[in-house]
CSV table of C-alpha atoms in Angstrom, one decimal:
chain,number,residue,atom,x,y,z
X,1,MET,CA,1.3,112.3,101.0
X,2,VAL,CA,3.0,115.7,100.7
X,3,GLY,CA,3.6,117.3,104.2
X,4,PRO,CA,6.1,119.0,106.5
X,5,ARG,CA,7.6,115.5,107.1
X,6,HIS,CA,8.4,115.2,103.3
X,7,PRO,CA,10.4,118.3,102.6
X,8,LYS,CA,11.6,117.0,99.2
X,9,SER,CA,7.9,117.1,97.9
X,10,HIS,CA,6.6,120.4,96.9
X,11,LEU,CA,4.4,121.7,94.6
X,12,PRO,CA,4.8,123.8,91.7
X,13,GLY,CA,5.0,127.2,92.7
X,14,SER,CA,6.1,126.6,95.9
X,15,PRO,CA,9.7,127.2,97.2
X,16,SER,CA,12.4,124.7,97.5
X,17,PRO,CA,13.2,123.1,100.5
X,18,GLY,CA,16.3,125.3,100.8
X,19,ALA,CA,14.4,128.5,100.2
X,20,THR,CA,12.3,130.7,102.5
X,21,ARG,CA,9.3,129.2,104.5
X,22,ARG,CA,6.9,131.7,102.5
X,23,THR,CA,3.8,129.6,101.7
X,24,ALA,CA,5.3,126.1,102.4
X,25,LEU,CA,2.4,125.2,104.9
X,26,GLY,CA,-0.5,126.7,102.8
X,27,LEU,CA,0.7,124.9,99.7
X,28,LEU,CA,1.3,121.6,101.5
X,29,LEU,CA,-2.1,121.7,103.2
X,30,GLY,CA,-3.5,121.7,99.6
X,31,ALA,CA,-1.4,119.0,98.4
X,32,PRO,CA,-3.5,116.1,99.7
X,33,VAL,CA,-6.6,117.4,98.1
X,34,LEU,CA,-4.6,117.8,94.6
X,35,SER,CA,-3.7,114.2,94.7
X,36,ALA,CA,-7.2,112.6,95.5
X,37,CYS,CA,-9.0,115.0,92.9
X,38,ALA,CA,-6.1,113.6,90.4
X,39,GLY,CA,-7.5,110.4,90.8
X,40,VAL,CA,-11.1,111.2,90.0
X,41,GLN,CA,-5.4,119.8,109.1
X,42,GLN,CA,1.7,130.5,129.9
X,43,SER,CA,-0.3,133.1,130.6
X,44,LEU,CA,-2.9,131.8,128.6
X,45,SER,CA,-3.0,128.3,129.7
X,46,GLN,CA,-6.6,127.9,130.2
X,47,PHE,CA,-7.2,127.6,126.3
X,48,SER,CA,-5.2,124.7,126.5
X,49,ASN,CA,-7.8,122.6,128.2
X,50,PRO,CA,-10.2,121.3,125.7
X,51,PHE,CA,-13.1,122.2,127.6
X,52,SER,CA,-12.0,125.8,128.5
X,53,SER,CA,-13.3,127.6,125.3
X,54,SER,CA,-16.7,126.2,126.1
X,55,ALA,CA,-17.7,129.3,127.5
X,56,PRO,CA,-16.9,133.0,127.8
X,57,PRO,CA,-15.7,134.5,131.1
X,58,ALA,CA,-17.9,136.0,133.5
X,59,GLN,CA,-16.3,139.4,133.4
X,60,PRO,CA,-17.9,142.4,131.3
X,61,ALA,CA,-16.4,142.5,127.9
X,62,GLY,CA,-15.0,145.8,126.6
X,63,PRO,CA,-16.0,147.8,123.6
X,64,GLN,CA,-16.5,145.8,120.6
X,65,GLN,CA,-13.8,146.4,117.9
X,66,GLN,CA,-14.5,147.7,114.7
X,67,ALA,CA,-14.5,145.0,111.8
X,68,THR,CA,-11.2,145.3,109.6
X,69,THR,CA,-10.0,143.1,106.6
X,70,ALA,CA,-6.6,141.7,105.5
X,71,GLY,CA,-5.6,140.7,102.2
X,72,THR,CA,-7.6,140.6,98.9
X,73,GLY,CA,-9.5,138.0,97.1
X,74,VAL,CA,-12.0,135.3,97.9
X,75,LYS,CA,-13.8,136.6,100.9
X,76,VAL,CA,-13.5,134.5,104.4
X,77,GLY,CA,-15.1,135.6,107.3
X,78,LEU,CA,-12.9,135.1,110.7
X,79,ILE,CA,-15.1,135.6,113.9
X,80,LEU,CA,-13.1,135.8,117.3
X,81,PRO,CA,-13.8,137.5,120.8
X,82,LEU,CA,-11.6,140.0,120.3
X,83,SER,CA,-13.0,142.4,122.9
X,84,ALA,CA,-13.9,139.6,125.3
X,85,ALA,CA,-12.6,140.2,129.1
X,86,GLY,CA,-9.5,138.6,130.2
X,87,ASN,CA,-7.7,135.8,128.8
X,88,ALA,CA,-10.3,135.4,126.1
X,89,GLY,CA,-9.4,138.7,124.3
X,90,LEU,CA,-5.9,138.0,124.8
X,91,ALA,CA,-6.4,134.8,123.4
X,92,ALA,CA,-8.1,136.2,120.4
X,93,GLN,CA,-5.8,138.7,119.7
X,94,SER,CA,-3.1,135.9,119.5
X,95,MET,CA,-5.2,134.0,117.1
X,96,ARG,CA,-6.0,137.1,114.8
X,97,ASN,CA,-2.2,137.7,114.9
X,98,ALA,CA,-1.5,134.2,113.5
X,99,ALA,CA,-4.3,134.3,110.8
X,100,GLU,CA,-2.6,137.4,109.4
X,101,MET,CA,0.6,135.9,109.7
X,102,ALA,CA,-0.6,132.8,107.6
X,103,LEU,CA,-1.7,135.4,104.7
X,104,ALA,CA,1.8,136.9,105.2
X,105,GLU,CA,3.6,133.3,104.6
X,106,PHE,CA,1.3,132.3,101.9
X,107,GLN,CA,2.7,133.2,98.6
X,108,ASN,CA,0.3,135.5,96.6
X,109,PRO,CA,-2.7,134.5,98.5
X,110,ASN,CA,-5.9,134.9,96.8
X,111,ILE,CA,-7.9,135.6,100.2
X,112,GLN,CA,-9.6,138.6,101.9
X,113,LEU,CA,-10.2,138.1,105.6
X,114,LEU,CA,-13.2,139.7,106.8
X,115,ILE,CA,-12.4,140.0,110.7
X,116,LYS,CA,-15.2,140.4,113.1
X,117,ASP,CA,-15.3,140.6,116.6
X,118,ASP,CA,-17.9,138.7,118.3
X,119,ASN,CA,-17.7,140.5,121.7
X,120,GLY,CA,-17.5,137.0,123.3
X,121,SER,CA,-21.1,136.4,122.8
X,122,PRO,CA,-23.6,134.3,121.0
X,123,GLN,CA,-25.6,137.2,119.5
X,124,GLY,CA,-22.2,139.1,118.6
X,125,ALA,CA,-21.0,136.0,116.8
X,126,GLN,CA,-24.6,135.8,114.9
X,127,ALA,CA,-24.3,139.5,114.0
X,128,GLY,CA,-20.6,139.3,113.0
X,129,ALA,CA,-21.6,136.1,110.7
X,130,GLN,CA,-24.5,138.0,109.1
X,131,GLN,CA,-22.1,140.7,108.3
X,132,ALA,CA,-19.7,138.6,107.1
X,133,VAL,CA,-22.1,136.7,104.6
X,134,ASP,CA,-23.6,139.9,103.6
X,135,GLU,CA,-20.2,141.1,102.4
X,136,GLY,CA,-19.7,137.9,100.3
X,137,ALA,CA,-18.0,135.5,102.7
X,138,GLU,CA,-17.9,132.0,101.1
X,139,ILE,CA,-16.8,130.2,104.2
X,140,ILE,CA,-16.5,131.3,107.9
X,141,LEU,CA,-13.6,130.8,110.4
X,142,GLY,CA,-14.5,130.8,114.1
X,143,PRO,CA,-15.9,131.6,116.5
X,144,LEU,CA,-14.0,130.1,119.5
X,145,PHE,CA,-16.8,129.7,122.3
X,146,ALA,CA,-19.2,126.6,122.0
X,147,GLN,CA,-22.3,128.7,122.9
X,148,SER,CA,-21.6,130.9,119.7
X,149,VAL,CA,-21.2,128.2,117.3
X,150,PRO,CA,-24.6,127.2,116.8
X,151,ALA,CA,-25.6,131.1,116.2
X,152,VAL,CA,-22.9,131.3,113.5
X,153,ALA,CA,-24.0,127.9,111.9
X,154,GLN,CA,-27.4,129.2,111.7
X,155,VAL,CA,-26.6,132.1,109.6
X,156,ALA,CA,-24.3,130.2,108.0
X,157,ARG,CA,-26.6,127.5,106.7
X,158,THR,CA,-28.9,129.9,105.3
X,159,ARG,CA,-26.5,130.8,102.8
X,160,GLY,CA,-25.2,127.2,102.3
X,161,ILE,CA,-21.7,127.9,103.4
X,162,SER,CA,-19.4,125.9,105.9
X,163,VAL,CA,-18.0,126.9,109.2
X,164,ILE,CA,-14.6,126.0,110.6
X,165,ALA,CA,-14.9,126.7,114.3
X,166,PHE,CA,-12.3,126.6,117.0
X,167,SER,CA,-14.5,125.1,119.7
X,168,THR,CA,-13.5,121.8,121.5
X,169,ASP,CA,-17.0,120.7,122.2
X,170,SER,CA,-17.7,118.0,119.7
X,171,SER,CA,-21.5,118.1,120.5
X,172,ILE,CA,-21.9,121.2,118.4
X,173,ALA,CA,-20.2,119.9,115.4
X,174,GLY,CA,-22.6,118.7,112.5
X,175,ARG,CA,-23.7,119.4,109.1
X,176,GLY,CA,-21.6,121.8,107.7
X,177,VAL,CA,-19.7,122.8,111.0
X,178,TYR,CA,-16.5,121.5,111.5
X,179,LEU,CA,-14.2,121.7,114.5
X,180,LEU,CA,-10.5,122.6,113.6
X,181,SER,CA,-9.3,122.1,117.3
X,182,PHE,CA,-7.7,119.5,119.7
X,183,LEU,CA,-10.3,117.0,120.3
X,184,PRO,CA,-9.9,114.6,123.2
X,185,GLU,CA,-10.9,111.6,121.2
X,186,SER,CA,-7.9,111.8,119.0
X,187,ASP,CA,-5.8,111.9,122.3
X,188,VAL,CA,-7.5,108.8,123.7
X,189,ASN,CA,-7.5,106.9,120.5
X,190,ARG,CA,-3.7,107.5,119.5
X,191,ILE,CA,-2.5,106.6,123.2
X,192,VAL,CA,-4.9,103.6,123.5
X,193,GLU,CA,-3.6,102.4,119.9
X,194,TYR,CA,0.3,102.8,120.9
X,195,SER,CA,-0.2,101.0,124.3
X,196,ALA,CA,-2.0,98.0,122.9
X,197,SER,CA,0.8,98.2,120.2
X,198,ILE,CA,3.4,97.5,123.1
X,199,GLY,CA,1.3,94.8,124.8
X,200,LYS,CA,-0.6,97.0,127.4
X,201,ARG,CA,-4.2,95.6,126.9
X,202,SER,CA,-5.3,95.5,130.6
X,203,VAL,CA,-6.0,99.2,131.3
X,204,ALA,CA,-7.0,101.0,134.9
X,205,VAL,CA,-8.8,104.3,134.1
X,206,LEU,CA,-9.4,107.4,136.2
X,207,VAL,CA,-11.1,110.5,135.0
X,208,PRO,CA,-12.5,113.7,136.3
X,209,ASP,CA,-16.0,113.9,136.8
X,210,ASN,CA,-16.9,116.8,134.5
X,211,ALA,CA,-17.2,117.4,130.9
X,212,TYR,CA,-13.7,116.5,130.1
X,213,GLY,CA,-14.0,113.2,131.6
X,214,ASN,CA,-17.4,112.7,130.2
X,215,VAL,CA,-16.1,112.9,126.7
X,216,VAL,CA,-12.8,111.0,127.8
X,217,GLU,CA,-14.9,108.2,129.4
X,218,ALA,CA,-16.9,107.5,126.3
X,219,ALA,CA,-13.6,107.6,124.0
X,220,VAL,CA,-11.6,105.2,126.4
X,221,LYS,CA,-14.7,102.7,126.7
X,222,ALA,CA,-14.7,102.4,123.1
X,223,ALA,CA,-11.1,102.4,121.9
X,224,VAL,CA,-9.9,99.8,124.7
X,225,PRO,CA,-12.0,96.8,123.3
X,226,ARG,CA,-11.6,98.1,119.7
X,227,ARG,CA,-7.8,97.3,120.3
X,228,GLY,CA,-8.2,93.9,121.7
X,229,GLY,CA,-7.9,95.2,125.5
X,230,ARG,CA,-9.9,95.5,128.5
X,231,ILE,CA,-10.9,98.1,131.2
X,232,VAL,CA,-10.4,96.3,134.6
X,233,ALA,CA,-11.0,99.1,137.0
X,234,PHE,CA,-13.0,102.6,136.0
X,235,GLU,CA,-13.3,105.5,138.5
X,236,LYS,CA,-14.4,109.1,138.4
X,237,TYR,CA,-12.9,111.6,140.8
X,238,GLY,CA,-14.1,115.1,142.1
X,239,ALA,CA,-12.7,117.1,144.8
X,240,ASP,CA,-12.1,113.6,146.7
X,241,ARG,CA,-9.4,112.0,144.9
X,242,ALA,CA,-8.2,109.6,147.6
X,243,THR,CA,-11.4,107.5,147.7
X,244,PRO,CA,-11.4,106.8,143.8
X,245,ALA,CA,-7.5,106.2,143.8
X,246,ARG,CA,-7.8,103.6,146.8
X,247,THR,CA,-10.6,101.8,144.6
X,248,VAL,CA,-8.2,101.6,141.7
X,249,ALA,CA,-5.1,101.0,143.7
X,250,GLN,CA,-6.8,97.6,144.7
X,251,GLN,CA,-7.3,96.5,141.1
X,252,LEU,CA,-4.3,97.6,139.7
X,253,GLY,CA,-2.6,93.9,140.0
X,254,SER,CA,-4.8,92.8,137.2
X,255,ALA,CA,-3.7,95.9,134.9
X,256,ASP,CA,-0.8,96.6,132.8
X,257,ALA,CA,-1.5,100.3,132.2
X,258,LEU,CA,-3.1,103.2,134.2
X,259,PHE,CA,-4.8,105.9,132.2
X,260,ILE,CA,-5.3,109.3,133.6
X,261,ALA,CA,-6.7,112.1,131.8
X,262,ASP,CA,-6.4,115.5,133.2
X,263,ASP,CA,-4.6,118.9,133.2
X,264,GLY,CA,-1.1,119.1,134.8
X,265,ASP,CA,-1.9,120.1,138.3
X,266,ALA,CA,-4.8,117.4,138.6
X,267,VAL,CA,-2.9,114.6,137.2
X,268,VAL,CA,0.0,115.2,139.9
X,269,SER,CA,-2.3,115.4,142.6
X,270,VAL,CA,-4.1,111.9,141.3
X,271,ALA,CA,-0.8,110.1,140.9
X,272,ASP,CA,-0.1,111.5,144.7
X,273,ALA,CA,-3.3,110.0,146.0
X,274,MET,CA,-2.3,106.8,144.1
X,275,THR,CA,1.0,106.5,145.7
X,276,ALA,CA,-0.6,107.3,149.0
X,277,ALA,CA,-3.2,104.4,148.3
X,278,GLY,CA,-0.3,101.9,148.0
X,279,ALA,CA,0.1,101.8,144.5
X,280,ASN,CA,3.5,101.5,142.9
X,281,LEU,CA,3.5,103.4,139.6
X,282,ARG,CA,6.9,102.4,138.7
X,283,ASN,CA,5.3,99.2,137.8
X,284,ILE,CA,2.6,100.0,135.6
X,285,GLN,CA,2.7,102.1,132.3
X,286,LEU,CA,1.0,105.2,132.9
X,287,LEU,CA,-1.1,106.8,129.8
X,288,GLY,CA,-2.3,110.2,129.4
X,289,THR,CA,-3.6,112.8,127.1
X,290,GLY,CA,-2.2,115.9,125.4
X,291,LEU,CA,-2.9,118.1,128.7
X,292,TRP,CA,0.0,116.0,130.2
X,293,ASP,CA,2.4,118.4,128.2
X,294,ASN,CA,2.7,120.7,131.3
X,295,PRO,CA,6.0,121.5,133.6
X,296,ARG,CA,4.3,120.0,136.7
X,297,VAL,CA,3.9,116.5,135.2
X,298,TYR,CA,7.6,116.7,134.0
X,299,ALA,CA,8.7,117.5,137.4
X,300,SER,CA,6.5,114.8,138.9
X,301,ALA,CA,8.7,111.8,140.2
X,302,ALA,CA,5.6,109.7,140.2
X,303,LEU,CA,5.0,110.4,136.5
X,304,GLN,CA,8.3,109.7,135.1
X,305,GLY,CA,8.0,107.5,132.0
X,306,GLY,CA,4.5,108.0,131.6
X,307,LEU,CA,3.3,108.3,127.7
X,308,TYR,CA,0.7,110.8,126.2
X,309,ALA,CA,-0.6,111.5,123.1
X,310,ALA,CA,-0.1,115.2,121.5
X,311,PRO,CA,1.0,117.0,118.4
X,312,ASP,CA,4.7,116.9,117.4
X,313,PRO,CA,6.2,120.0,119.6
X,314,ALA,CA,8.4,120.5,116.5
X,315,GLY,CA,5.8,122.5,114.7
X,316,PHE,CA,4.4,124.5,117.4
X,317,ARG,CA,8.2,125.4,118.2
X,318,ALA,CA,9.1,126.6,114.7
X,319,PHE,CA,5.8,128.6,114.6
X,320,SER,CA,6.4,130.3,117.9
X,321,GLY,CA,10.0,131.6,116.7
X,322,ARG,CA,8.1,133.0,113.5
X,323,TYR,CA,5.4,134.6,115.7
X,324,ARG,CA,8.0,136.1,118.2
X,325,THR,CA,9.9,137.5,115.3
X,326,LYS,CA,6.9,139.1,113.9
X,327,TYR,CA,5.2,140.3,116.8
X,328,GLY,CA,7.8,140.4,119.8
X,329,ALA,CA,5.4,138.2,122.0
X,330,GLU,CA,4.6,134.4,122.4
X,331,PRO,CA,1.7,132.9,120.9
X,332,ILE,CA,-1.1,131.4,122.5
X,333,ARG,CA,-0.8,127.5,121.9
X,334,THR,CA,-4.0,127.4,120.1
X,335,ALA,CA,-3.0,130.3,117.7
X,336,THR,CA,-2.0,127.4,115.1
X,337,LEU,CA,-5.8,126.6,114.8
X,338,SER,CA,-6.6,130.0,113.2
X,339,TYR,CA,-2.9,129.8,111.3
X,340,ASP,CA,-4.1,126.5,109.8
X,341,ALA,CA,-7.4,127.4,109.0
X,342,VAL,CA,-6.4,130.3,107.2
X,343,ALA,CA,-3.5,128.5,105.2
X,344,LEU,CA,-6.2,125.6,104.5
X,345,VAL,CA,-9.0,128.3,102.6
X,346,ALA,CA,-5.9,129.9,100.9
X,347,ALA,CA,-4.8,126.5,99.5
X,348,LEU,CA,-8.3,125.5,98.6
X,349,ALA,CA,-9.2,128.5,97.0
X,350,ARG,CA,-6.1,128.0,94.7
X,351,THR,CA,-6.6,124.7,93.8
X,352,GLN,CA,-10.3,123.8,94.0
X,353,GLY,CA,-12.1,126.0,91.9
X,354,GLY,CA,-15.9,126.4,92.3
X,355,GLN,CA,-16.0,123.7,94.7
X,356,ARG,CA,-13.1,125.1,96.8
X,357,PHE,CA,-15.2,124.9,100.4
X,358,SER,CA,-17.7,122.1,99.5
X,359,SER,CA,-18.1,119.3,102.0
X,360,ASP,CA,-16.6,117.0,99.4
X,361,VAL,CA,-13.4,119.0,99.6
X,362,LEU,CA,-13.1,119.6,103.5
X,363,THR,CA,-13.8,115.7,104.4
X,364,ASN,CA,-11.2,114.6,101.8
X,365,PRO,CA,-10.0,111.3,103.8
X,366,SER,CA,-6.3,112.0,103.0
X,367,GLY,CA,-6.7,115.1,105.1
X,368,PHE,CA,-4.5,118.0,105.2
X,369,ALA,CA,-0.7,118.9,106.8
X,370,GLY,CA,-0.7,121.7,109.3
X,371,ILE,CA,1.5,123.2,111.9
X,372,ASP,CA,0.5,120.6,114.3
X,373,GLY,CA,0.7,117.6,111.9
X,374,LEU,CA,-2.0,115.8,109.8
X,375,PHE,CA,-5.6,116.5,110.3
X,376,ARG,CA,-9.1,115.5,108.7
X,377,PHE,CA,-12.3,116.5,109.1
X,378,ARG,CA,-15.1,113.7,109.3
X,379,ALA,CA,-18.4,114.0,108.0
X,380,ASP,CA,-20.0,114.7,111.6
X,381,GLY,CA,-17.9,117.7,111.8
X,382,THR,CA,-15.2,116.5,114.1
X,383,ASN,CA,-11.6,115.9,113.2
X,384,GLU,CA,-9.1,113.3,113.5
X,385,ARG,CA,-5.1,114.3,113.9
X,386,GLY,CA,-2.2,112.3,113.5
X,387,LEU,CA,-0.6,112.8,116.9
X,388,ALA,CA,2.8,111.7,118.4
X,389,VAL,CA,3.4,109.5,121.6
X,390,MET,CA,5.6,111.3,124.1
X,391,LYS,CA,7.3,110.1,126.7
X,392,VAL,CA,7.5,112.0,130.5
X,393,THR,CA,10.9,112.9,131.4
X,394,GLN,CA,12.2,115.7,133.9
X,395,GLY,CA,13.6,117.6,130.9
X,396,GLY,CA,10.2,117.7,129.2
X,397,GLY,CA,8.3,115.6,126.6
X,398,VAL,CA,10.3,113.3,124.6
X,399,ALA,CA,8.7,111.4,121.3
X,400,VAL,CA,9.0,107.8,121.2
X,401,ALA,CA,6.6,107.4,118.4
X,402,GLY,CA,6.1,110.1,115.9
X,403,SER,CA,3.3,111.5,114.2
X,404,PRO,CA,1.7,109.7,111.1
X,405,LYS,CA,2.7,110.6,107.6
X,406,SER,CA,-0.5,109.6,106.5
X,407,PHE,CA,-4.0,108.6,107.5
X,408,GLY,CA,-5.1,105.1,107.2
X,409,ALA,CA,-8.5,104.1,105.8
């Protein structure tokens, strides 16, 4: 498969490996589709949390921004909460910048973005979607908030077009609604697969008693037995972390791995609670999700050597450098989602003719190569990502297993 890890493979019309990066990602995104058709994917840290974009902030939004366009060609709606209050609006602006950056880096893109501000509300999202389809949009990118996605989907389905949304709430995925986001299920599947490959099959689990924990619970209870393992202890925690930690600590003797799924601050607190309960975390393999990519985790003595699944950071570092050069600021972590979405539709518009945004094309099992590695959409609207396995060190995350170069069946 052509992708970022195969610099010698490039399509006709794309730059040579030694040339400028212009168009490289966008063309590579389309390459798996081409090969398949030939035979017949820290100021704004809250948006790194998989469930932080599930609801808009409580503060009142600002005045709604005027709709704008970028580029020329096939019309594509882009719906973001540009005037939403606080970090949500700042995140939306970063994602808009990244989308326009993708246009600039894709050689001769035949795409016109119809950029709509949804004001951080379902009503605004629905109105923006209606405007976009009335203006001829063939596909809609966004919105960000989960509660706004059904409103956009309702409009899109009346026109028979697809939506690629940025929410991380899998429950709102479905027919014609695809999520291009970092889903906890991919993290869980990758880290469980890797830990089983190194002989860690007896797993103790601690997850938060919240929406994120519920999703992780379902994923880990499916993934562990699928890989021939067993869950020897399972506890959820709320404000009281000491009691669940004691319960799990008492059962660690029959486990060879401890999986803790939470953000950086909480993971450190849970690890400290386990230590206080008498657990020797150095004698067990610690496992986590992409939320472990956090300075607090790297600084924790208890978590050193822990393993977590996350996108290969090299892609985001390169993207951030180009973004800083263009905009003089740091991008939000999820800005890569809007970049990849625009690069994807540009590549499909160039290569797939009248079927460019059909479900058959979007759910191609070979997937696509993006800033954060491989991704593919499932028929149910969720996605699968090809993730690296990272090791916690005091200097940061260090890859111990790279992201895959292609998807299996």
